[in-house]
mmCIF file of C-alpha atoms in Angstrom:
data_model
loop_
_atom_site.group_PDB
_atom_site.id
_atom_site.type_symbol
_atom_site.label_atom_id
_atom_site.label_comp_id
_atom_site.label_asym_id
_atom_site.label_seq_id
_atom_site.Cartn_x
_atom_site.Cartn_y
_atom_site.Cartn_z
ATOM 1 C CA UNK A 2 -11.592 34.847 -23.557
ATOM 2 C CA UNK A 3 -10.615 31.973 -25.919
ATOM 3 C CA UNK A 4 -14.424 31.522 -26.915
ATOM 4 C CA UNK A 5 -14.135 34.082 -29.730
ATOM 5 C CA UNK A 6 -10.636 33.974 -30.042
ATOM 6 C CA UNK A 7 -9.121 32.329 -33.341
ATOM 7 C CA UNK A 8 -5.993 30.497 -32.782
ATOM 8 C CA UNK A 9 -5.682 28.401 -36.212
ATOM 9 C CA UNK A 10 -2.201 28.207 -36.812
ATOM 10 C CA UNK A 11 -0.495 30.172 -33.631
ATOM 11 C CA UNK A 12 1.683 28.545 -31.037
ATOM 12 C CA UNK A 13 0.604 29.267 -28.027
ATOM 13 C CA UNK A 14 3.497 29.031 -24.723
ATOM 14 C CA UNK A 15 1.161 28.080 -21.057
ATOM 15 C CA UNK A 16 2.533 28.448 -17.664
ATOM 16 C CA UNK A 17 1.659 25.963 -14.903
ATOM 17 C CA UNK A 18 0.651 22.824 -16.172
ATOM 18 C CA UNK A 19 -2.422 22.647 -13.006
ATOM 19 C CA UNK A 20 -5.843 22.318 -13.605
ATOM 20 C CA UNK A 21 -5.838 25.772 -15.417
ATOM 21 C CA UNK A 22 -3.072 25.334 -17.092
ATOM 22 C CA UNK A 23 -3.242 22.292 -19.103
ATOM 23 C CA UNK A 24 -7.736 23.501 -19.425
ATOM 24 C CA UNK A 25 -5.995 26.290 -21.150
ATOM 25 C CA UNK A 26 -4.205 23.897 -23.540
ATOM 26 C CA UNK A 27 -7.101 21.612 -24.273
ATOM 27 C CA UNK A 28 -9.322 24.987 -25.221
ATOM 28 C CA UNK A 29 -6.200 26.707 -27.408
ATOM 29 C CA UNK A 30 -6.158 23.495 -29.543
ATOM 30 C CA UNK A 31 -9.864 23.061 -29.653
ATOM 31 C CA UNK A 32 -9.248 26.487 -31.061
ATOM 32 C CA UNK A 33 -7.031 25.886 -33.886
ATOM 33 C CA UNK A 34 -3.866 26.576 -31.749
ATOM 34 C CA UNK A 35 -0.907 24.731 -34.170
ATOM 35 C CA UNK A 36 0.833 23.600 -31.298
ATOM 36 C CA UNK A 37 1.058 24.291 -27.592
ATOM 37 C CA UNK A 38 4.048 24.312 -25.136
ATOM 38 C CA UNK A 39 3.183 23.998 -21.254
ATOM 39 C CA UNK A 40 5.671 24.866 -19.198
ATOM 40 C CA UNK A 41 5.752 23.347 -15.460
ATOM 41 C CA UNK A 42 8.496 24.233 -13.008
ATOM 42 C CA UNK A 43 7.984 20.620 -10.707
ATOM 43 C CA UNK A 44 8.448 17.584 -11.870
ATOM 44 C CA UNK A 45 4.816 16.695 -12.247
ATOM 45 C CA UNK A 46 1.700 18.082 -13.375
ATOM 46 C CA UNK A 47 -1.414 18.752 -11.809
ATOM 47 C CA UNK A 48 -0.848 21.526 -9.876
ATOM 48 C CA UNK A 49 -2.475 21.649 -6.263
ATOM 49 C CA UNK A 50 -3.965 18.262 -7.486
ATOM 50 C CA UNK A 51 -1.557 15.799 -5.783
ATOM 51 C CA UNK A 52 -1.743 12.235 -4.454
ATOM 52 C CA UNK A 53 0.936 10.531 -2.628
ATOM 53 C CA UNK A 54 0.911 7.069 -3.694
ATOM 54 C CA UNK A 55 1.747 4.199 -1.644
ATOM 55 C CA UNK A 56 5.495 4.409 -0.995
ATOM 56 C CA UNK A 57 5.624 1.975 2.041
ATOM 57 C CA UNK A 58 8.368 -0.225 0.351
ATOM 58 C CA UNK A 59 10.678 2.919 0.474
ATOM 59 C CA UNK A 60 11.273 2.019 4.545
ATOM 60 C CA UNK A 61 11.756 6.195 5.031
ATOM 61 C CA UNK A 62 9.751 8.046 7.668
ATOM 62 C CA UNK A 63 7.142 9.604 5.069
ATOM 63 C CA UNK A 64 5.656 6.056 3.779
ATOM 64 C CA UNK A 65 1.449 5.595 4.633
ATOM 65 C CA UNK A 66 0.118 2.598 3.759
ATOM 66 C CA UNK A 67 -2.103 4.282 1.110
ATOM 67 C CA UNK A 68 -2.239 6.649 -1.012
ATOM 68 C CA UNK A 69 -2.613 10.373 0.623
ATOM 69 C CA UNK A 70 -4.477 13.584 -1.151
ATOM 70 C CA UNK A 71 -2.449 16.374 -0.828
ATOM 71 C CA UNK A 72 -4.670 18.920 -2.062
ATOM 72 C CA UNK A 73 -7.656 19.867 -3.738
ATOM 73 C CA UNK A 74 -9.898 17.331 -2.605
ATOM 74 C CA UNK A 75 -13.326 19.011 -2.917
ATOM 75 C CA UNK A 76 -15.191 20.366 -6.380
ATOM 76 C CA UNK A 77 -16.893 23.910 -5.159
ATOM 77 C CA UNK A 78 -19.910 24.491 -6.849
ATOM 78 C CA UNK A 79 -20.414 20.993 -9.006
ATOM 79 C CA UNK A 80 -23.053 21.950 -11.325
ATOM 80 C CA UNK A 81 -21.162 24.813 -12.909
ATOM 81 C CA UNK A 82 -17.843 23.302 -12.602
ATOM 82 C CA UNK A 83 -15.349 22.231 -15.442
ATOM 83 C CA UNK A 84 -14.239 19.445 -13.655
ATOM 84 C CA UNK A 85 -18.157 17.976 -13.044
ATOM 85 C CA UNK A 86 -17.421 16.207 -16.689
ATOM 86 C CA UNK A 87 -14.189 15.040 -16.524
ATOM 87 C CA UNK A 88 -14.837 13.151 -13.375
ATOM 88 C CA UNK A 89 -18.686 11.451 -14.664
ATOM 89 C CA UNK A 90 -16.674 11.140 -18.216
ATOM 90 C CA UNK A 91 -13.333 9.499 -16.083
ATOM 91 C CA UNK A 92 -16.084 7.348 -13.492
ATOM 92 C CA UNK A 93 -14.456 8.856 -10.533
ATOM 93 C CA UNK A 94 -15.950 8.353 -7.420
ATOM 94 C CA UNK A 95 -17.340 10.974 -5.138
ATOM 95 C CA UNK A 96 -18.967 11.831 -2.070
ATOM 96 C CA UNK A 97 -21.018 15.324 -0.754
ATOM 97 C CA UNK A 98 -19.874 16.177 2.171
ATOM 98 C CA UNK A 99 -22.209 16.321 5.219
ATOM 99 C CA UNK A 100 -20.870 19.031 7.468
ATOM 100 C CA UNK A 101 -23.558 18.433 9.891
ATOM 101 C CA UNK A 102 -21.768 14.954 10.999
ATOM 102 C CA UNK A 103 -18.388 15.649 10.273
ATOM 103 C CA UNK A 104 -15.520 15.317 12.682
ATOM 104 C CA UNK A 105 -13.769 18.304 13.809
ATOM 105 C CA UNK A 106 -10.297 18.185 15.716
ATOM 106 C CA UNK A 107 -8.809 21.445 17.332
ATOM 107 C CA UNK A 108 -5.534 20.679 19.257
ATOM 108 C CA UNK A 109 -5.865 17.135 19.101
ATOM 109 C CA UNK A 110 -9.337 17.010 20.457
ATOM 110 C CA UNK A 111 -12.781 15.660 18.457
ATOM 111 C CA UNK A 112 -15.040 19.016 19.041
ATOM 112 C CA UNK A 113 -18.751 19.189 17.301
ATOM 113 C CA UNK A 114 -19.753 21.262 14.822
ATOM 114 C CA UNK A 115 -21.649 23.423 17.404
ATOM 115 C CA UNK A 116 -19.358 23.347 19.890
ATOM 116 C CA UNK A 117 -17.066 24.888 16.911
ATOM 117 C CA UNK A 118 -19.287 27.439 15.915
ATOM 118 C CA UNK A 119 -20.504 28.397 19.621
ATOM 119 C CA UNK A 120 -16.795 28.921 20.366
ATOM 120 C CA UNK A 121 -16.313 30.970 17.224
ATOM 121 C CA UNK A 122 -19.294 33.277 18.393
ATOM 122 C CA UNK A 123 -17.902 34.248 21.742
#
C-alpha cells in the first residue's frame, strides 16, 4: 500500500507500463519516489489498452478504415474507478451500455438477448 508508504528519495524499478503500471508510477512520485524506471517489454505502452489507428495507406491485408479498439473498451464499476477522472479530466467520450438492445452474434447469426439467455438455460 503506497498510501502510508514514504518513498522520498528511493528509486523505485515498475514492470508493465499498462494501466497499473504507469498508476503505480504516478502514486511512487506523488510519494516522494526520486526517480522511477518503468520497464515495458512491447514497443508501446498501455497495456491491454490498444487502438489500431488508421493504417489504410499501408495497402496490407490488416488496414480498416478507422481506428479499431483492441482491448479494454469498458470501465467496470465507474464510480469507484481510477480511470472515472482521467477520462472527465481528459473529456473523453463515453457511452453506458444498454444490454437490453444490444446485438448479439453466435456463428455469424444476430440472436437476442433472450434468445441467448433461453439457450444458455437449457
Amino acid at each position: 500500500n503506497l498510501i502510508n508508504l514514504s518513498l522520498t528519495n528511493k528509486s523505485v524499478i515498475i514492470i508493465g507500463a499498462g494501466f497499473a503500471g504507469l498508476s503505480a508510477a504516478q502514486r511512487c512520485l506523488e510519494n516522494g519516489a526520486s526517480s522511477v524506471i518503468i520497464l515495458e517489454a512491447r514497443n508501446r505502452i498501455g497495456g491491454r489498452v490498444w487502438t489500431l489507428e488508421n493504417n489504410n495507406n499501408n495497402n496490407n491485408d490488416n488496414s480498416f478504415p478507422f481506428p479499431i479498439d483492441l482491448g479494454a473498451q469498458w470501465i467496470h464499476g465507474s464510480k469507484n474507478s481510477p480511470l472515472t477522472p482521467i477520462v472527465i479530466n481528459n473529456n473523453i467520450i463515453t457511452n453506458e451500455t444498454n444490454y437490453d438492445n444490444a446485438n448479439y452474434y453466435q456463428n455469424g447469426n444476430q440472436k437476442s438477448n433472450l434468445q441467448l439467455q433461453q439457450e444458455q438455460s437449457i
